[in-house]
Amino acid sequence: MPKFKFNMDFVPVPKDFIEHIMPQANASYVIVYMYVLMLASSGADMSTAAIAKKLGLIETDVINAIKYWNEKGVLSGTGDNIIIKKSPDEELSPDTDKKSIDDIAKIIEGDSALADLCAVAQEILGKTLGNGDIETLYWFYDKLGLSPEVISMLLEYCVSLGKRNMKYIEKVAITWQENNITTIESAQNYITKASSDSSFISSLRKLFGITDRNLSKTERLYLESWRDEMKMSADMVALAYEYSVMATGKLSFPYINTIIKRWAEKGILTIPEAEKDHEEFRAASGGAMQETENIGEIEKQFMSLYGSE
């Protein structure tokens, strides 16, 4: 039986990652993770664009890979502050860095803002705070540097998502701190964007009839690309969906994507502009979208005029 051993510099890959996480991941995402792991082991800096060029990928793939590994819990943070975790269960936990409840109680007694925070937190969470809850709230203030006002906004945001568990709220608080969401203004901007992003996706899920299951990874990437990269509103996507159904009789993410890519390339961002573009397409195709029942031929004709992916 062959015996394997290291005879070179190496990068340690967590066993849990190899056994439980890697098999389900997109191959390009694994490549990005391994490269980021190598950079981290040597303390090197490199932009997502440079990583993409080095690996022969497009930058969007690298950005999506980092986002994917964040969601899986093997990376933490974005931008210039990415932390490699030993496993998804490893958390940046305040448990080992909290003051005792007695010390905290004395501090709160002498600080009206913290006393008010505890009262507001009980109201937001709809429960009487236990000692552990109070210790965690104080940790947000003392160690993460979040003001009582920002902590209140954090609690309200989590509750709006249906999340009242303090462990979940801890994770969100750490993410905010890592991404410099530490002021009232930055917290409000984050909440507004998160609410808009959620509204965009939920409205399109309802339109597409995807209400009894989660979006697939590919479907979510399409939606995020239309929103973030191509800057399309939900109304524009809805119009592209309407044209897709008219032409093919079905929901087709690739077909919708072809329409939206054309609009983005032409700088078309409003409904009137899109409708005009569509009329021009119909004229160029001889009105085939209405006059023929050959859906396959329509789709082929459309893709020919609009370009393939």
Short mmCIF file of C-alpha atoms in Angstrom, two decimals:
data_model
loop_
_atom_site.label_atom_id
_atom_site.label_comp_id
_atom_site.label_asym_id
_atom_site.label_seq_id
_atom_site.Cartn_x
_atom_site.Cartn_y
_atom_site.Cartn_z
CA MET A 1 0.00 0.00 0.00
CA PRO A 2 1.45 3.43 -0.92
CA LYS A 3 2.52 5.67 1.94
CA PHE A 4 2.05 9.38 1.51
CA LYS A 5 3.97 12.11 3.30
CA PHE A 6 4.70 15.81 2.87
CA ASN A 7 8.05 16.74 1.36
CA MET A 8 7.24 20.40 0.69
CA ASP A 9 5.61 23.49 2.07
CA PHE A 10 1.94 22.77 2.47
CA VAL A 11 -1.37 24.41 3.28
CA PRO A 12 -3.45 22.70 6.00
CA VAL A 13 -6.99 21.91 4.85
CA PRO A 14 -9.53 21.16 7.62
CA LYS A 15 -10.60 17.52 7.65
CA ASP A 16 -14.23 18.48 8.19
CA PHE A 17 -14.08 20.59 5.03
CA ILE A 18 -12.76 17.71 2.91
CA GLU A 19 -15.15 15.11 4.27
CA HIS A 20 -18.42 16.98 4.69
CA ILE A 21 -18.36 20.27 2.80
CA MET A 22 -16.21 19.97 -0.32
CA PRO A 23 -18.19 17.13 -2.00
CA GLN A 24 -21.31 19.30 -2.30
CA ALA A 25 -19.53 22.42 -3.59
CA ASN A 26 -19.09 23.77 -7.10
CA ALA A 27 -15.61 22.84 -8.35
CA SER A 28 -14.64 26.45 -9.06
CA TYR A 29 -15.67 27.41 -5.52
CA VAL A 30 -13.36 24.73 -4.13
CA ILE A 31 -10.51 26.07 -6.26
CA VAL A 32 -11.11 29.58 -4.91
CA TYR A 33 -11.23 28.31 -1.32
CA MET A 34 -7.95 26.44 -1.71
CA TYR A 35 -6.26 29.49 -3.20
CA VAL A 36 -7.60 31.79 -0.48
CA LEU A 37 -6.41 29.27 2.10
CA MET A 38 -2.93 29.42 0.56
CA LEU A 39 -2.97 33.22 0.65
CA ALA A 40 -4.08 33.18 4.27
CA SER A 41 -1.36 30.75 5.30
CA SER A 42 1.29 33.14 4.01
CA GLY A 43 -0.45 36.34 5.07
CA ALA A 44 -0.64 37.54 1.46
CA ASP A 45 -3.06 40.13 0.08
CA MET A 46 -4.72 39.80 -3.30
CA SER A 47 -7.80 41.39 -4.88
CA THR A 48 -10.68 39.29 -6.18
CA ALA A 49 -9.79 40.46 -9.70
CA ALA A 50 -6.21 39.27 -9.30
CA ILE A 51 -7.38 35.93 -7.87
CA ALA A 52 -9.73 35.48 -10.83
CA LYS A 53 -6.95 36.18 -13.31
CA LYS A 54 -4.59 33.78 -11.53
CA LEU A 55 -7.16 30.97 -11.51
CA GLY A 56 -8.56 31.59 -14.98
CA LEU A 57 -11.98 32.52 -13.63
CA ILE A 58 -14.17 35.60 -13.94
CA GLU A 59 -14.20 37.94 -10.94
CA THR A 60 -17.90 37.28 -10.32
CA ASP A 61 -17.08 33.59 -9.74
CA VAL A 62 -14.51 34.54 -7.11
CA ILE A 63 -16.89 36.94 -5.36
CA ASN A 64 -19.71 34.36 -5.42
CA ALA A 65 -17.33 31.69 -4.12
CA ILE A 66 -16.32 33.84 -1.14
CA LYS A 67 -19.98 34.60 -0.47
CA TYR A 68 -20.81 30.87 -0.71
CA TRP A 69 -18.10 29.90 1.77
CA ASN A 70 -19.30 32.66 4.12
CA GLU A 71 -22.78 31.14 4.01
CA LYS A 72 -21.34 27.68 4.64
CA GLY A 73 -19.43 29.01 7.64
CA VAL A 74 -15.88 28.15 6.56
CA LEU A 75 -15.00 31.80 5.95
CA SER A 76 -16.01 34.81 7.97
CA GLY A 77 -16.16 38.38 6.71
CA THR A 78 -15.72 40.03 3.33
CA GLY A 79 -13.57 42.66 1.67
CA ASP A 80 -10.24 43.20 3.42
CA ASN A 81 -11.10 41.17 6.52
CA ILE A 82 -11.64 37.50 5.68
CA ILE A 83 -11.09 34.90 8.40
CA ILE A 84 -10.49 31.22 7.65
CA LYS A 85 -12.32 29.01 10.14
CA LYS A 86 -11.24 25.56 11.27
CA SER A 87 -14.80 24.31 10.76
CA PRO A 88 -18.30 25.69 10.25
CA ASP A 89 -18.96 25.20 13.98
CA GLU A 90 -16.15 27.54 14.99
CA GLU A 91 -17.72 30.83 16.04
CA LEU A 92 -16.33 34.16 17.10
CA SER A 93 -18.05 33.70 20.43
CA PRO A 94 -18.20 36.12 23.33
CA ASP A 95 -18.56 33.27 25.83
CA THR A 96 -14.92 33.34 26.88
CA ASP A 97 -14.69 37.12 26.99
CA LYS A 98 -17.65 38.29 29.06
CA LYS A 99 -17.64 40.14 32.32
CA SER A 100 -19.52 38.50 35.17
CA ILE A 101 -23.18 39.36 35.57
CA ASP A 102 -22.43 41.03 38.91
CA ASP A 103 -19.86 43.34 37.32
CA ILE A 104 -22.23 44.13 34.46
CA ALA A 105 -25.11 44.85 36.84
CA LYS A 106 -22.98 47.44 38.65
CA ILE A 107 -22.01 49.08 35.35
CA ILE A 108 -25.63 49.20 34.15
CA GLU A 109 -26.74 50.77 37.43
CA GLY A 110 -24.44 53.70 36.74
CA ASP A 111 -25.25 54.05 33.02
CA SER A 112 -28.79 55.11 32.11
CA ALA A 113 -28.22 54.37 28.39
CA LEU A 114 -27.39 50.72 29.14
CA ALA A 115 -30.29 50.45 31.57
CA ASP A 116 -32.61 51.79 28.86
CA LEU A 117 -31.11 49.30 26.39
CA CYS A 118 -32.02 46.37 28.62
CA ALA A 119 -35.59 47.66 28.99
CA VAL A 120 -35.92 48.20 25.21
CA ALA A 121 -34.39 44.78 24.49
CA GLN A 122 -36.99 43.07 26.68
CA GLU A 123 -39.74 44.84 24.77
CA ILE A 124 -38.28 44.03 21.35
CA LEU A 125 -37.56 40.38 22.14
CA GLY A 126 -40.85 39.97 24.01
CA LYS A 127 -39.32 38.30 27.03
CA THR A 128 -37.61 38.93 30.33
CA LEU A 129 -33.87 38.98 29.80
CA GLY A 130 -31.86 36.27 31.51
CA ASN A 131 -28.35 36.79 32.84
CA GLY A 132 -26.86 35.31 29.66
CA ASP A 133 -28.88 37.71 27.50
CA ILE A 134 -27.69 40.70 29.52
CA GLU A 135 -24.08 39.51 29.36
CA THR A 136 -24.31 39.17 25.57
CA LEU A 137 -25.89 42.60 25.10
CA TYR A 138 -23.13 44.15 27.19
CA TRP A 139 -20.54 42.26 25.12
CA PHE A 140 -21.97 43.88 21.98
CA TYR A 141 -21.44 47.25 23.63
CA ASP A 142 -18.13 46.64 25.41
CA LYS A 143 -16.23 44.42 22.95
CA LEU A 144 -17.86 44.96 19.56
CA GLY A 145 -18.16 48.70 20.08
CA LEU A 146 -21.84 48.94 19.16
CA SER A 147 -23.77 51.79 20.73
CA PRO A 148 -27.02 51.09 22.63
CA GLU A 149 -28.92 52.69 19.71
CA VAL A 150 -27.25 50.42 17.14
CA ILE A 151 -27.83 47.36 19.36
CA SER A 152 -31.54 48.25 19.50
CA MET A 153 -31.60 48.47 15.70
CA LEU A 154 -29.81 45.12 15.52
CA LEU A 155 -32.44 43.50 17.74
CA GLU A 156 -35.31 44.99 15.75
CA TYR A 157 -33.74 43.82 12.49
CA CYS A 158 -33.30 40.23 13.72
CA VAL A 159 -36.84 40.12 15.12
CA SER A 160 -38.16 41.37 11.75
CA LEU A 161 -36.58 38.24 10.25
CA GLY A 162 -38.36 36.09 12.83
CA LYS A 163 -35.10 35.49 14.72
CA ARG A 164 -35.16 36.02 18.49
CA ASN A 165 -32.51 33.50 19.49
CA MET A 166 -29.55 35.29 21.07
CA LYS A 167 -27.03 32.97 19.38
CA TYR A 168 -28.37 34.05 16.00
CA ILE A 169 -28.30 37.69 17.06
CA GLU A 170 -24.67 37.24 18.19
CA LYS A 171 -23.69 36.10 14.71
CA VAL A 172 -25.39 39.08 13.09
CA ALA A 173 -23.73 41.45 15.58
CA ILE A 174 -20.30 40.01 14.75
CA THR A 175 -20.99 40.34 11.03
CA TRP A 176 -22.00 43.97 11.50
CA GLN A 177 -18.83 44.71 13.44
CA GLU A 178 -16.64 42.96 10.84
CA ASN A 179 -18.26 45.03 8.10
CA ASN A 180 -18.03 48.32 10.01
CA ILE A 181 -21.77 48.59 10.53
CA THR A 182 -21.31 50.36 13.83
CA THR A 183 -23.17 53.66 13.47
CA ILE A 184 -26.86 54.49 13.27
CA GLU A 185 -26.46 55.65 9.68
CA SER A 186 -24.55 52.56 8.50
CA ALA A 187 -26.99 50.26 10.31
CA GLN A 188 -29.98 52.01 8.72
CA ASN A 189 -28.37 51.80 5.27
CA TYR A 190 -27.70 48.09 5.76
CA ILE A 191 -31.25 47.38 6.96
CA THR A 192 -32.76 49.37 4.08
CA LYS A 193 -30.67 47.49 1.51
CA ALA A 194 -31.37 44.12 3.12
CA SER A 195 -35.08 44.88 3.13
CA SER A 196 -34.94 45.94 -0.54
CA ASP A 197 -32.99 42.82 -1.51
CA SER A 198 -35.45 40.61 0.34
CA SER A 199 -38.42 42.35 -1.28
CA PHE A 200 -36.86 41.95 -4.74
CA ILE A 201 -36.34 38.21 -4.32
CA SER A 202 -39.62 37.48 -2.54
CA SER A 203 -41.71 39.37 -5.12
CA LEU A 204 -40.08 37.47 -8.00
CA ARG A 205 -40.41 34.12 -6.23
CA LYS A 206 -44.13 34.80 -5.95
CA LEU A 207 -44.33 35.86 -9.61
CA PHE A 208 -42.47 32.72 -10.73
CA GLY A 209 -44.68 30.51 -8.57
CA ILE A 210 -41.74 29.32 -6.46
CA THR A 211 -43.43 29.46 -3.07
CA ASP A 212 -43.25 25.91 -1.77
CA ARG A 213 -39.48 25.45 -1.90
CA ASN A 214 -36.23 27.37 -1.56
CA LEU A 215 -34.55 28.80 -4.62
CA SER A 216 -31.82 26.61 -6.05
CA LYS A 217 -28.27 27.98 -6.00
CA THR A 218 -28.42 28.68 -9.73
CA GLU A 219 -31.79 30.43 -9.49
CA ARG A 220 -30.58 32.66 -6.66
CA LEU A 221 -27.43 33.54 -8.59
CA TYR A 222 -29.56 34.59 -11.56
CA LEU A 223 -31.72 36.84 -9.36
CA GLU A 224 -28.74 38.38 -7.59
CA SER A 225 -26.99 38.97 -10.90
CA TRP A 226 -30.04 40.75 -12.36
CA ARG A 227 -30.34 42.91 -9.25
CA ASP A 228 -26.71 43.62 -8.36
CA GLU A 229 -24.76 43.39 -11.62
CA MET A 230 -27.32 44.38 -14.23
CA LYS A 231 -29.16 46.85 -11.95
CA MET A 232 -32.61 45.70 -13.00
CA SER A 233 -35.72 46.43 -10.94
CA ALA A 234 -38.21 43.71 -10.06
CA ASP A 235 -40.61 45.27 -12.59
CA MET A 236 -38.03 44.90 -15.37
CA VAL A 237 -37.45 41.26 -14.48
CA ALA A 238 -41.22 40.74 -14.39
CA LEU A 239 -41.47 42.14 -17.92
CA ALA A 240 -38.68 39.85 -19.14
CA TYR A 241 -40.52 36.94 -17.50
CA GLU A 242 -43.71 37.94 -19.35
CA TYR A 243 -41.84 37.92 -22.67
CA SER A 244 -40.32 34.56 -21.80
CA VAL A 245 -43.73 33.01 -21.15
CA MET A 246 -45.19 34.58 -24.31
CA ALA A 247 -42.39 33.09 -26.40
CA THR A 248 -41.84 29.71 -24.77
CA GLY A 249 -44.93 29.06 -22.65
CA LYS A 250 -42.80 28.49 -19.55
CA LEU A 251 -40.50 29.99 -16.96
CA SER A 252 -36.96 29.88 -18.35
CA PHE A 253 -34.21 31.51 -16.31
CA PRO A 254 -31.68 31.31 -19.20
CA TYR A 255 -34.22 32.89 -21.58
CA ILE A 256 -35.02 35.69 -19.11
CA ASN A 257 -31.31 36.18 -18.56
CA THR A 258 -30.74 36.62 -22.30
CA ILE A 259 -33.36 39.37 -22.43
CA ILE A 260 -31.99 41.14 -19.37
CA LYS A 261 -28.39 40.90 -20.57
CA ARG A 262 -29.42 42.60 -23.81
CA TRP A 263 -31.17 45.37 -21.91
CA ALA A 264 -28.18 45.86 -19.63
CA GLU A 265 -25.76 46.00 -22.56
CA LYS A 266 -27.96 48.60 -24.27
CA GLY A 267 -28.45 50.62 -21.08
CA ILE A 268 -32.18 49.90 -21.03
CA LEU A 269 -33.41 50.28 -17.44
CA THR A 270 -37.04 51.45 -17.75
CA ILE A 271 -40.26 49.75 -18.81
CA PRO A 272 -40.96 52.10 -21.78
CA GLU A 273 -37.45 51.56 -23.14
CA ALA A 274 -37.79 47.79 -22.73
CA GLU A 275 -41.19 47.70 -24.42
CA LYS A 276 -39.81 49.72 -27.35
CA ASP A 277 -36.89 47.31 -27.65
CA HIS A 278 -39.31 44.39 -27.62
CA GLU A 279 -41.41 45.93 -30.38
CA GLU A 280 -38.26 46.33 -32.46
CA PHE A 281 -37.52 42.65 -31.90
CA ARG A 282 -41.03 41.66 -32.98
CA ALA A 283 -40.67 43.75 -36.11
CA ALA A 284 -37.31 42.16 -36.90
CA SER A 285 -38.79 38.68 -36.39
CA GLY A 286 -41.81 39.36 -38.56
CA GLY A 287 -44.23 39.07 -35.65
CA ALA A 288 -43.41 35.40 -35.26
CA MET A 289 -44.10 35.53 -31.56
CA GLN A 290 -47.81 35.88 -32.30
CA GLU A 291 -48.13 34.10 -35.61
CA THR A 292 -46.43 30.75 -34.99
CA GLU A 293 -47.07 27.97 -32.53
CA ASN A 294 -43.61 26.50 -32.95
CA ILE A 295 -42.20 27.49 -29.57
CA GLY A 296 -38.85 25.86 -30.24
CA GLU A 297 -38.46 27.89 -33.42
CA ILE A 298 -39.45 31.09 -31.61
CA GLU A 299 -36.87 30.48 -28.90
CA LYS A 300 -34.21 29.70 -31.47
CA GLN A 301 -35.06 32.87 -33.40
CA PHE A 302 -35.06 34.99 -30.27
CA MET A 303 -31.72 33.64 -29.07
CA SER A 304 -30.27 34.28 -32.52
CA LEU A 305 -31.35 37.91 -32.45
CA TYR A 306 -30.62 38.58 -28.79
CA GLY A 307 -27.43 36.56 -28.53
CA SER A 308 -26.65 33.43 -26.55
CA GLU A 309 -25.39 33.29 -22.99
#
